[in-house]
Amino acid sequence: MGTMEWPLVLFTVLGETAIGIIFVLWWLDRAEVDPIFYKKAALLSGLLLALALIASLFHLGRPEYAYRAVSHLSTSWLSREILCFLFAAVAWLYFYSQVRQPKGKRRLAAGITSTFGLLGIFSSSMIYVLPRVPAWDSVQTPLFFLLTTGLLGGLTCLVLGRKTLKLSQLQELLLIVFTCVLVSILSFAIYLSMLNTAGMEGMSTVQFLLASPLFWLRVVANWLLPLILLVTYFSKQKTINANLVIMLFIACSIGELLGRALFYLSAVGISITALK
Amino acid sequence: MLKQIGFILDANRCLGCGACLKACQINHNLPPTLTWRTIRKIEDESSDGKRRFYLSSACNHCANPECMRVCPSGAYSKRRDGIVVHNSSKCMGCKSCVASCPFSVPKIHPETGKATKCLLCYDRLDLGMTPYCVKACPTRALLCQEIHSISLDQLIRLTAPLPGLRLTNPSVYYKEPRRLNY
């Protein structure tokens, strides 16, 4: 069974949220967006990105040598991840400088930053696509990472802009969140069924997940509660209640953190011992 | 064909005494909680009979090492003689190699926080000597040879259940343990 990797849980979830926020800002910027909301969200994304990068150092046995991580770009996804996140951090500085200017090219800067960030998240997920670990070795791993980006990025922007964004913009964000939750539920069901056919190690992961109270807490926080809240909202189509947004954000944040912790905890690696 | 040095273990001769493991641990100054070599007792039974043997294994010095592919700092390299070397001065302890090796070979050194593994005593091989583990084996069950120079027909390898993992192509061979009909 895997180990609890809190630095990696924080790095991936915070990093994905930060990039998600910038991506959503780029998306919303097609129409007029409240400048105070935009500035607040941009600043928060930078703060989260910085926290994520700091958290990642605590995973290393020797953090002082972290600069060496970019020296094997030809085959190592970890090298590519670090490089992309470094570029995203530099691009964020440019992005924030544009946000502060009244006529800055903030949409272009947000596009550049989120492109590097999304490449970083994809590289991040590919680190875990290892033939040795059936729980990670599938297309689901990049999908899970990208879903976290959309879900938490969208929800953070919803929370920050709940009073200042237009109703149409808030509804658009809720639709993104709803899509992410639905795809997450469906893909996880497929993931569990695929794991059940992935040999002993895959079945061990399934058994671990189903027996873990953390997994069931995640089911409620990440899927059931948001689904009930969102279906109720879409069926009534009233104005967006601030409590709904905050509840969704808290539930999904807890769910995503638990989900990522379980991702590391439930990994069972194949250890070759059979002679042939 | 490229040269490839590897271990060959005669599973019928191995007593599981642990002399190889201790010799490696002592001569490489490894802490008590860390070993580069492991010994597993294996028992299996089929219609052909029972077999019980010890499997002493260290790094497989694969032809296509996963550790070398995933390492972000380029700490792993393959020498011209096929030995997979880990350069600890380049390692930052990210544990990528630990997660990816299908043989669970690289381990984190508790004192340095960096990855560490069997280097096939390449410094001794360069001087014409044998690795410490081979030298310590009392039954000559463990040998170190250029594997392309011997007939591999009667030898077997550790084999993965998944095709993706077989691609690492390990360079350690085993003489098949006999089955006992009783």
Short mmCIF file of C-alpha atoms in Angstrom, two decimals:
data_model
loop_
_atom_site.label_atom_id
_atom_site.label_comp_id
_atom_site.label_asym_id
_atom_site.label_seq_id
_atom_site.Cartn_x
_atom_site.Cartn_y
_atom_site.Cartn_z
CA MET A 1 0.00 0.00 0.00
CA GLY A 2 1.17 3.52 -0.69
CA THR A 3 2.05 6.19 1.85
CA MET A 4 0.38 9.45 2.88
CA GLU A 5 2.23 12.07 0.85
CA TRP A 6 0.94 15.36 2.29
CA PRO A 7 3.48 17.56 0.47
CA LEU A 8 2.41 16.03 -2.83
CA VAL A 9 -1.28 16.23 -1.96
CA LEU A 10 -0.91 19.93 -1.19
CA PHE A 11 1.34 20.61 -4.17
CA THR A 12 -0.98 18.97 -6.69
CA VAL A 13 -4.31 20.21 -5.30
CA LEU A 14 -3.14 23.81 -4.63
CA GLY A 15 -1.24 23.97 -7.93
CA GLU A 16 -4.25 22.70 -9.86
CA THR A 17 -6.56 25.16 -8.09
CA ALA A 18 -4.22 28.04 -8.93
CA ILE A 19 -4.04 27.10 -12.60
CA GLY A 20 -7.79 26.44 -12.63
CA ILE A 21 -8.45 29.99 -11.37
CA ILE A 22 -6.25 31.51 -14.09
CA PHE A 23 -7.88 29.35 -16.76
CA VAL A 24 -11.36 30.36 -15.58
CA LEU A 25 -10.31 34.04 -15.56
CA TRP A 26 -9.12 33.66 -19.14
CA TRP A 27 -12.46 32.02 -20.01
CA LEU A 28 -14.59 34.69 -18.27
CA ASP A 29 -12.59 37.52 -19.81
CA ARG A 30 -14.42 37.07 -23.14
CA ALA A 31 -17.01 39.46 -21.71
CA GLU A 32 -16.68 42.29 -19.21
CA VAL A 33 -15.48 41.12 -15.79
CA ASP A 34 -15.48 43.08 -12.54
CA PRO A 35 -11.87 44.38 -12.18
CA ILE A 36 -11.79 44.04 -8.37
CA PHE A 37 -12.86 40.38 -8.59
CA TYR A 38 -10.30 39.78 -11.36
CA LYS A 39 -7.48 41.29 -9.33
CA LYS A 40 -8.43 39.36 -6.19
CA ALA A 41 -8.63 36.06 -8.09
CA ALA A 42 -5.31 36.71 -9.87
CA LEU A 43 -3.59 37.47 -6.57
CA LEU A 44 -5.05 34.35 -4.92
CA SER A 45 -3.89 32.17 -7.82
CA GLY A 46 -0.33 33.45 -7.36
CA LEU A 47 -0.47 32.83 -3.64
CA LEU A 48 -1.73 29.28 -4.14
CA LEU A 49 0.88 28.61 -6.83
CA ALA A 50 3.65 29.81 -4.50
CA LEU A 51 2.31 27.65 -1.65
CA ALA A 52 2.12 24.65 -3.98
CA LEU A 53 5.73 25.08 -5.11
CA ILE A 54 6.91 25.43 -1.50
CA ALA A 55 4.91 22.34 -0.46
CA SER A 56 6.51 20.30 -3.27
CA LEU A 57 9.96 20.83 -1.74
CA PHE A 58 8.95 18.98 1.42
CA HIS A 59 8.52 15.78 -0.58
CA LEU A 60 12.21 15.72 -1.46
CA GLY A 61 14.78 13.94 0.65
CA ARG A 62 17.22 16.76 -0.19
CA PRO A 63 15.21 19.92 -1.05
CA GLU A 64 18.40 21.98 -1.44
CA TYR A 65 19.14 20.06 -4.66
CA ALA A 66 15.69 20.70 -6.17
CA TYR A 67 17.25 22.77 -8.96
CA ARG A 68 18.65 19.54 -10.43
CA ALA A 69 15.12 18.36 -11.19
CA VAL A 70 15.11 19.90 -14.65
CA SER A 71 18.16 18.08 -15.96
CA HIS A 72 16.47 15.04 -17.54
CA LEU A 73 13.81 16.50 -19.79
CA SER A 74 14.26 13.87 -22.50
CA THR A 75 12.48 11.09 -20.60
CA SER A 76 11.47 12.24 -17.12
CA TRP A 77 7.94 13.63 -16.66
CA LEU A 78 9.02 15.01 -13.30
CA SER A 79 11.62 17.19 -15.03
CA ARG A 80 8.98 18.40 -17.50
CA GLU A 81 6.52 19.10 -14.67
CA ILE A 82 9.01 21.22 -12.73
CA LEU A 83 10.00 23.14 -15.87
CA CYS A 84 6.37 23.84 -16.83
CA PHE A 85 5.49 24.97 -13.30
CA LEU A 86 8.54 27.24 -13.21
CA PHE A 87 7.47 28.76 -16.54
CA ALA A 88 3.92 29.10 -15.16
CA ALA A 89 5.27 30.92 -12.08
CA VAL A 90 7.26 33.33 -14.28
CA ALA A 91 4.26 33.77 -16.58
CA TRP A 92 2.10 34.54 -13.53
CA LEU A 93 4.40 37.47 -12.68
CA TYR A 94 3.83 38.82 -16.19
CA PHE A 95 0.09 38.10 -15.83
CA TYR A 96 -0.18 39.99 -12.55
CA SER A 97 1.79 42.94 -13.95
CA GLN A 98 -0.78 43.10 -16.80
CA VAL A 99 -3.71 42.82 -14.37
CA ARG A 100 -2.43 45.84 -12.46
CA GLN A 101 -2.29 47.99 -15.60
CA PRO A 102 -5.64 49.51 -16.65
CA LYS A 103 -5.07 48.58 -20.30
CA GLY A 104 -2.79 45.56 -19.78
CA LYS A 105 -2.92 42.48 -22.01
CA ARG A 106 -4.32 40.38 -19.20
CA ARG A 107 -6.22 37.88 -21.38
CA LEU A 108 -3.09 37.06 -23.37
CA ALA A 109 -1.08 36.77 -20.14
CA ALA A 110 -3.75 34.56 -18.53
CA GLY A 111 -3.72 32.37 -21.66
CA ILE A 112 0.06 31.98 -21.53
CA THR A 113 0.08 31.25 -17.78
CA SER A 114 -2.74 28.71 -17.94
CA THR A 115 -1.14 26.97 -20.95
CA PHE A 116 2.11 26.44 -19.04
CA GLY A 117 0.12 25.49 -15.96
CA LEU A 118 -2.03 22.96 -17.81
CA LEU A 119 1.09 21.46 -19.40
CA GLY A 120 2.57 21.26 -15.88
CA ILE A 121 -0.55 19.52 -14.56
CA PHE A 122 -0.52 17.07 -17.47
CA SER A 123 3.19 16.34 -16.85
CA SER A 124 2.42 16.02 -13.15
CA SER A 125 -0.17 13.35 -13.86
CA MET A 126 2.09 11.50 -16.30
CA ILE A 127 4.67 10.98 -13.52
CA TYR A 128 2.21 8.50 -12.03
CA VAL A 129 1.37 6.65 -15.22
CA LEU A 130 3.75 3.85 -14.32
CA PRO A 131 3.36 0.26 -15.59
CA ARG A 132 4.30 -0.88 -12.09
CA VAL A 133 1.26 0.66 -10.41
CA PRO A 134 -2.09 -0.48 -11.92
CA ALA A 135 -4.00 2.10 -9.84
CA TRP A 136 -2.15 4.88 -11.63
CA ASP A 137 -1.35 3.39 -15.02
CA SER A 138 -4.31 4.61 -17.05
CA VAL A 139 -5.77 7.61 -18.82
CA GLN A 140 -7.82 8.24 -15.66
CA THR A 141 -4.83 9.75 -13.84
CA PRO A 142 -4.48 12.80 -16.18
CA LEU A 143 -8.27 13.05 -16.24
CA PHE A 144 -8.50 13.19 -12.41
CA PHE A 145 -5.84 15.91 -12.27
CA LEU A 146 -7.56 17.99 -14.96
CA LEU A 147 -10.97 17.56 -13.31
CA THR A 148 -9.58 18.90 -10.03
CA THR A 149 -8.27 21.91 -11.98
CA GLY A 150 -11.68 22.68 -13.49
CA LEU A 151 -13.66 21.94 -10.34
CA LEU A 152 -11.63 23.88 -7.77
CA GLY A 153 -10.68 26.65 -10.21
CA GLY A 154 -14.35 27.19 -11.07
CA LEU A 155 -15.51 27.00 -7.46
CA THR A 156 -12.85 29.41 -6.18
CA CYS A 157 -13.89 31.96 -8.81
CA LEU A 158 -17.54 31.39 -7.86
CA VAL A 159 -16.78 32.12 -4.20
CA LEU A 160 -14.72 35.22 -5.00
CA GLY A 161 -17.18 36.57 -7.55
CA ARG A 162 -20.46 35.55 -5.93
CA LYS A 163 -21.41 39.19 -5.30
CA THR A 164 -19.79 40.91 -8.27
CA LEU A 165 -20.08 38.57 -11.26
CA LYS A 166 -23.12 38.74 -13.53
CA LEU A 167 -25.78 36.06 -13.16
CA SER A 168 -24.93 34.61 -16.58
CA GLN A 169 -21.26 34.34 -15.58
CA LEU A 170 -22.12 32.66 -12.28
CA GLN A 171 -24.40 30.22 -14.09
CA GLU A 172 -21.64 29.47 -16.58
CA LEU A 173 -19.27 28.68 -13.69
CA LEU A 174 -21.87 26.49 -11.98
CA LEU A 175 -22.26 24.58 -15.23
CA ILE A 176 -18.49 23.99 -15.39
CA VAL A 177 -18.57 22.74 -11.79
CA PHE A 178 -21.58 20.50 -12.49
CA THR A 179 -19.88 19.01 -15.56
CA CYS A 180 -16.69 18.34 -13.58
CA VAL A 181 -18.64 16.61 -10.78
CA LEU A 182 -20.59 14.45 -13.25
CA VAL A 183 -17.50 13.46 -15.25
CA SER A 184 -15.65 12.77 -12.00
CA ILE A 185 -18.38 10.37 -10.80
CA LEU A 186 -18.60 8.56 -14.13
CA SER A 187 -14.85 8.29 -14.62
CA PHE A 188 -14.33 7.01 -11.08
CA ALA A 189 -16.93 4.28 -11.62
CA ILE A 190 -15.09 3.25 -14.80
CA TYR A 191 -11.77 3.46 -12.93
CA LEU A 192 -12.97 1.09 -10.20
CA SER A 193 -14.28 -1.43 -12.71
CA MET A 194 -11.02 -1.26 -14.70
CA LEU A 195 -8.99 -1.78 -11.53
CA ASN A 196 -10.95 -4.89 -10.68
CA THR A 197 -9.59 -6.50 -13.83
CA ALA A 198 -6.01 -5.26 -13.33
CA GLY A 199 -4.70 -8.23 -11.39
CA MET A 200 -4.11 -8.65 -7.68
CA GLU A 201 -2.60 -5.22 -7.16
CA GLY A 202 -5.55 -3.49 -8.83
CA MET A 203 -8.01 -5.49 -6.74
CA SER A 204 -6.07 -4.61 -3.57
CA THR A 205 -6.52 -0.93 -4.42
CA VAL A 206 -10.28 -1.41 -4.89
CA GLN A 207 -10.57 -3.34 -1.62
CA PHE A 208 -8.57 -0.68 0.22
CA LEU A 209 -10.74 2.12 -1.16
CA LEU A 210 -14.05 0.42 -0.40
CA ALA A 211 -12.95 -0.38 3.15
CA SER A 212 -11.62 3.11 3.88
CA PRO A 213 -13.89 5.56 5.75
CA LEU A 214 -11.96 8.37 4.02
CA PHE A 215 -13.19 7.12 0.66
CA TRP A 216 -16.82 7.18 1.79
CA LEU A 217 -16.31 10.64 3.23
CA ARG A 218 -15.00 11.64 -0.18
CA VAL A 219 -18.01 10.09 -1.89
CA VAL A 220 -20.28 12.31 0.20
CA ALA A 221 -18.17 15.50 0.10
CA ASN A 222 -16.94 15.34 -3.47
CA TRP A 223 -19.85 13.76 -5.31
CA LEU A 224 -23.15 13.24 -3.44
CA LEU A 225 -23.49 16.59 -1.69
CA PRO A 226 -22.41 18.70 -4.70
CA LEU A 227 -24.65 16.65 -6.97
CA ILE A 228 -27.69 17.13 -4.74
CA LEU A 229 -27.00 20.87 -4.35
CA LEU A 230 -26.42 21.41 -8.05
CA VAL A 231 -29.38 19.34 -9.24
CA THR A 232 -31.61 21.21 -6.78
CA TYR A 233 -30.29 24.53 -8.06
CA PHE A 234 -30.65 23.68 -11.76
CA SER A 235 -34.15 22.31 -11.26
CA LYS A 236 -35.31 25.53 -9.60
CA GLN A 237 -33.13 28.03 -11.54
CA LYS A 238 -33.49 30.76 -8.94
CA THR A 239 -30.84 33.41 -8.21
CA ILE A 240 -27.58 31.99 -6.97
CA ASN A 241 -27.47 31.72 -3.22
CA ALA A 242 -24.11 32.61 -1.59
CA ASN A 243 -24.53 29.78 0.91
CA LEU A 244 -24.86 27.26 -1.90
CA VAL A 245 -21.59 28.44 -3.43
CA ILE A 246 -19.71 28.34 -0.12
CA MET A 247 -21.08 24.92 0.78
CA LEU A 248 -20.10 23.59 -2.62
CA PHE A 249 -16.61 25.02 -2.27
CA ILE A 250 -16.02 23.58 1.20
CA ALA A 251 -17.42 20.15 0.31
CA CYS A 252 -15.49 19.86 -2.94
CA SER A 253 -12.22 21.13 -1.42
CA ILE A 254 -12.41 18.51 1.34
CA GLY A 255 -13.40 15.88 -1.22
CA GLU A 256 -10.55 16.70 -3.58
CA LEU A 257 -7.96 16.72 -0.78
CA LEU A 258 -9.23 13.35 0.44
CA GLY A 259 -9.32 12.03 -3.10
CA ARG A 260 -5.71 12.98 -3.73
CA ALA A 261 -4.57 11.58 -0.39
CA LEU A 262 -6.33 8.30 -1.28
CA PHE A 263 -4.70 8.38 -4.72
CA TYR A 264 -1.31 8.06 -3.01
CA LEU A 265 -2.49 5.81 -0.19
CA SER A 266 -4.23 3.24 -2.36
CA ALA A 267 -1.39 2.70 -4.83
CA VAL A 268 -0.18 -0.88 -4.83
CA GLY A 269 2.94 -1.52 -6.88
CA ILE A 270 3.65 -4.79 -8.63
CA SER A 271 6.73 -6.44 -7.19
CA ILE A 272 8.09 -9.01 -9.57
CA THR A 273 8.95 -12.23 -7.84
CA ALA A 274 7.84 -14.91 -10.31
CA LEU A 275 10.51 -16.88 -12.13
CA LYS A 276 9.86 -17.95 -15.73
CA MET B 1 25.89 -6.65 -29.29
CA LEU B 2 26.46 -4.38 -26.30
CA LYS B 3 28.18 -5.81 -23.27
CA GLN B 4 25.96 -6.60 -20.30
CA ILE B 5 27.30 -7.77 -16.97
CA GLY B 6 24.77 -9.38 -14.63
CA PHE B 7 24.34 -11.75 -11.72
CA ILE B 8 23.58 -15.43 -12.22
CA LEU B 9 22.15 -17.35 -9.28
CA ASP B 10 21.97 -21.12 -9.10
CA ALA B 11 18.83 -21.47 -6.99
CA ASN B 12 19.66 -25.14 -6.33
CA ARG B 13 22.91 -24.19 -4.63
CA CYS B 14 21.72 -21.18 -2.65
CA LEU B 15 21.34 -21.99 1.06
CA GLY B 16 19.72 -18.69 1.98
CA CYS B 17 22.57 -18.16 4.48
CA GLY B 18 22.62 -14.39 3.95
CA ALA B 19 26.42 -14.16 3.55
CA CYS B 20 25.97 -12.18 0.29
CA LEU B 21 23.60 -9.73 1.95
CA LYS B 22 25.86 -9.17 4.96
CA ALA B 23 29.03 -8.84 2.86
CA CYS B 24 27.32 -6.19 0.75
CA GLN B 25 25.93 -4.34 3.75
CA ILE B 26 29.21 -4.31 5.69
CA ASN B 27 31.54 -3.46 2.81
CA HIS B 28 29.33 -0.66 1.51
CA ASN B 29 28.85 0.78 5.02
CA LEU B 30 25.07 0.55 4.82
CA PRO B 31 23.06 1.25 7.98
CA PRO B 32 21.44 -1.79 9.67
CA THR B 33 18.00 -0.91 8.30
CA LEU B 34 19.16 -0.76 4.68
CA THR B 35 20.20 -3.58 2.35
CA TRP B 36 20.91 -3.57 -1.36
CA ARG B 37 20.29 -7.30 -1.58
CA THR B 38 17.24 -9.23 -0.42
CA ILE B 39 16.74 -12.94 0.18
CA ARG B 40 13.28 -14.44 -0.21
CA LYS B 41 12.25 -17.97 0.66
CA ILE B 42 9.98 -19.28 -2.06
CA GLU B 43 7.81 -22.36 -1.89
CA ASP B 44 5.49 -23.48 -4.62
CA GLU B 45 3.68 -26.61 -5.60
CA SER B 46 2.36 -27.86 -8.91
CA SER B 47 1.42 -31.18 -10.48
CA ASP B 48 5.15 -31.69 -11.31
CA GLY B 49 6.07 -31.55 -7.64
CA LYS B 50 7.10 -29.18 -4.91
CA ARG B 51 9.98 -26.76 -4.93
CA ARG B 52 11.48 -24.74 -2.15
CA PHE B 53 14.36 -22.39 -2.73
CA TYR B 54 15.95 -19.10 -1.79
CA LEU B 55 16.04 -16.18 -4.14
CA SER B 56 18.89 -13.81 -3.46
CA SER B 57 18.40 -10.71 -5.57
CA ALA B 58 19.76 -7.20 -5.91
CA CYS B 59 19.52 -4.69 -8.75
CA ASN B 60 18.71 -6.37 -12.07
CA HIS B 61 20.75 -3.86 -14.06
CA CYS B 62 17.97 -3.88 -16.66
CA ALA B 63 18.68 -3.28 -20.33
CA ASN B 64 15.95 -0.59 -20.28
CA PRO B 65 15.90 0.64 -16.70
CA GLU B 66 12.72 2.37 -15.49
CA CYS B 67 14.72 4.16 -12.78
CA MET B 68 16.88 5.81 -15.44
CA ARG B 69 13.83 6.82 -17.51
CA VAL B 70 11.95 8.51 -14.67
CA CYS B 71 14.82 10.15 -12.75
CA PRO B 72 14.45 13.94 -13.14
CA SER B 73 18.02 14.77 -12.21
CA GLY B 74 19.76 12.26 -14.48
CA ALA B 75 21.31 10.50 -11.49
CA TYR B 76 21.08 7.10 -13.18
CA SER B 77 23.26 6.06 -16.06
CA LYS B 78 24.22 2.86 -17.79
CA ARG B 79 27.89 2.07 -18.20
CA ARG B 80 29.31 0.51 -21.33
CA ASP B 81 29.39 -2.82 -19.50
CA GLY B 82 25.63 -2.57 -18.84
CA ILE B 83 25.83 -1.78 -15.12
CA VAL B 84 23.15 0.72 -14.02
CA VAL B 85 24.93 3.25 -11.86
CA HIS B 86 23.31 5.70 -9.47
CA ASN B 87 25.23 8.93 -8.94
CA SER B 88 24.22 10.01 -5.47
CA SER B 89 25.72 13.49 -5.87
CA LYS B 90 23.02 14.23 -8.51
CA CYS B 91 20.13 12.70 -6.52
CA MET B 92 17.64 14.94 -4.69
CA GLY B 93 15.57 12.17 -3.09
CA CYS B 94 12.36 12.62 -5.11
CA LYS B 95 11.55 8.87 -4.85
CA SER B 96 10.53 8.56 -8.51
CA CYS B 97 12.84 5.58 -8.98
CA VAL B 98 11.49 3.93 -5.82
CA ALA B 99 7.94 4.13 -7.17
CA SER B 100 8.76 3.01 -10.70
CA CYS B 101 11.15 0.06 -10.29
CA PRO B 102 9.15 -3.16 -10.75
CA PHE B 103 11.72 -5.03 -8.65
CA SER B 104 11.52 -2.59 -5.69
CA VAL B 105 15.28 -2.14 -5.87
CA PRO B 106 16.06 1.54 -5.19
CA LYS B 107 15.61 2.48 -1.54
CA ILE B 108 15.90 5.75 0.33
CA HIS B 109 19.02 5.95 2.51
CA PRO B 110 17.78 6.88 6.01
CA GLU B 111 20.79 9.15 6.65
CA THR B 112 21.22 10.96 3.33
CA GLY B 113 17.57 11.08 2.21
CA LYS B 114 18.76 10.06 -1.27
CA ALA B 115 18.05 6.95 -3.32
CA THR B 116 20.57 4.15 -3.19
CA LYS B 117 20.97 0.75 -4.83
CA CYS B 118 23.38 -2.03 -5.83
CA LEU B 119 26.10 -0.78 -8.17
CA LEU B 120 27.39 -4.29 -8.89
CA CYS B 121 30.67 -3.22 -7.21
CA TYR B 122 31.80 -1.71 -10.52
CA ASP B 123 34.87 -0.25 -8.85
CA ARG B 124 35.98 -3.78 -7.93
CA LEU B 125 35.06 -5.15 -11.36
CA ASP B 126 37.21 -2.44 -12.96
CA LEU B 127 40.14 -3.77 -10.91
CA GLY B 128 39.46 -7.34 -12.01
CA MET B 129 37.89 -8.40 -8.71
CA THR B 130 34.45 -9.88 -8.05
CA PRO B 131 31.60 -8.10 -6.23
CA TYR B 132 31.53 -8.53 -2.43
CA CYS B 133 28.35 -10.65 -2.51
CA VAL B 134 29.81 -13.06 -5.09
CA LYS B 135 33.06 -13.33 -3.14
CA ALA B 136 31.18 -14.11 0.09
CA CYS B 137 28.92 -16.85 -1.32
CA PRO B 138 30.06 -20.13 0.31
CA THR B 139 28.47 -22.41 -2.29
CA ARG B 140 29.37 -20.45 -5.44
CA ALA B 141 25.64 -20.15 -6.11
CA LEU B 142 26.03 -16.48 -6.98
CA LEU B 143 28.15 -15.53 -9.97
CA CYS B 144 28.78 -12.35 -11.90
CA GLN B 145 29.29 -12.71 -15.64
CA GLU B 146 29.02 -11.07 -19.02
CA ILE B 147 25.63 -12.56 -19.85
CA HIS B 148 25.99 -12.54 -23.62
CA SER B 149 29.02 -14.81 -23.31
CA ILE B 150 27.05 -17.72 -21.84
CA SER B 151 24.19 -19.88 -23.02
CA LEU B 152 20.99 -18.53 -21.57
CA ASP B 153 18.80 -21.43 -22.77
CA GLN B 154 18.66 -23.15 -19.40
CA LEU B 155 18.38 -19.97 -17.39
CA ILE B 156 15.28 -18.05 -16.32
CA ARG B 157 14.54 -14.51 -15.15
CA LEU B 158 12.14 -12.73 -12.87
CA THR B 159 9.16 -12.13 -15.10
CA ALA B 160 6.45 -9.54 -14.78
CA PRO B 161 2.79 -10.33 -15.24
CA LEU B 162 2.36 -7.25 -17.43
CA PRO B 163 3.96 -6.76 -20.87
CA GLY B 164 4.80 -3.13 -20.06
CA LEU B 165 7.01 -4.20 -17.20
CA ARG B 166 8.75 -6.94 -19.18
CA LEU B 167 10.24 -4.22 -21.34
CA THR B 168 12.76 -3.32 -18.64
CA ASN B 169 14.59 -6.51 -19.68
CA PRO B 170 16.40 -7.51 -16.46
CA SER B 171 19.98 -8.77 -16.74
CA VAL B 172 19.96 -11.16 -13.80
CA TYR B 173 19.46 -14.83 -14.57
CA TYR B 174 18.60 -17.81 -12.40
CA LYS B 175 19.26 -21.50 -12.81
CA GLU B 176 15.83 -23.04 -12.41
CA PRO B 177 15.22 -24.71 -9.06
CA ARG B 178 14.50 -28.45 -9.31
CA ARG B 179 11.14 -29.83 -8.31
CA LEU B 180 11.05 -32.58 -5.70
CA ASN B 181 8.55 -35.38 -6.11
CA TYR B 182 7.63 -36.36 -2.57
#
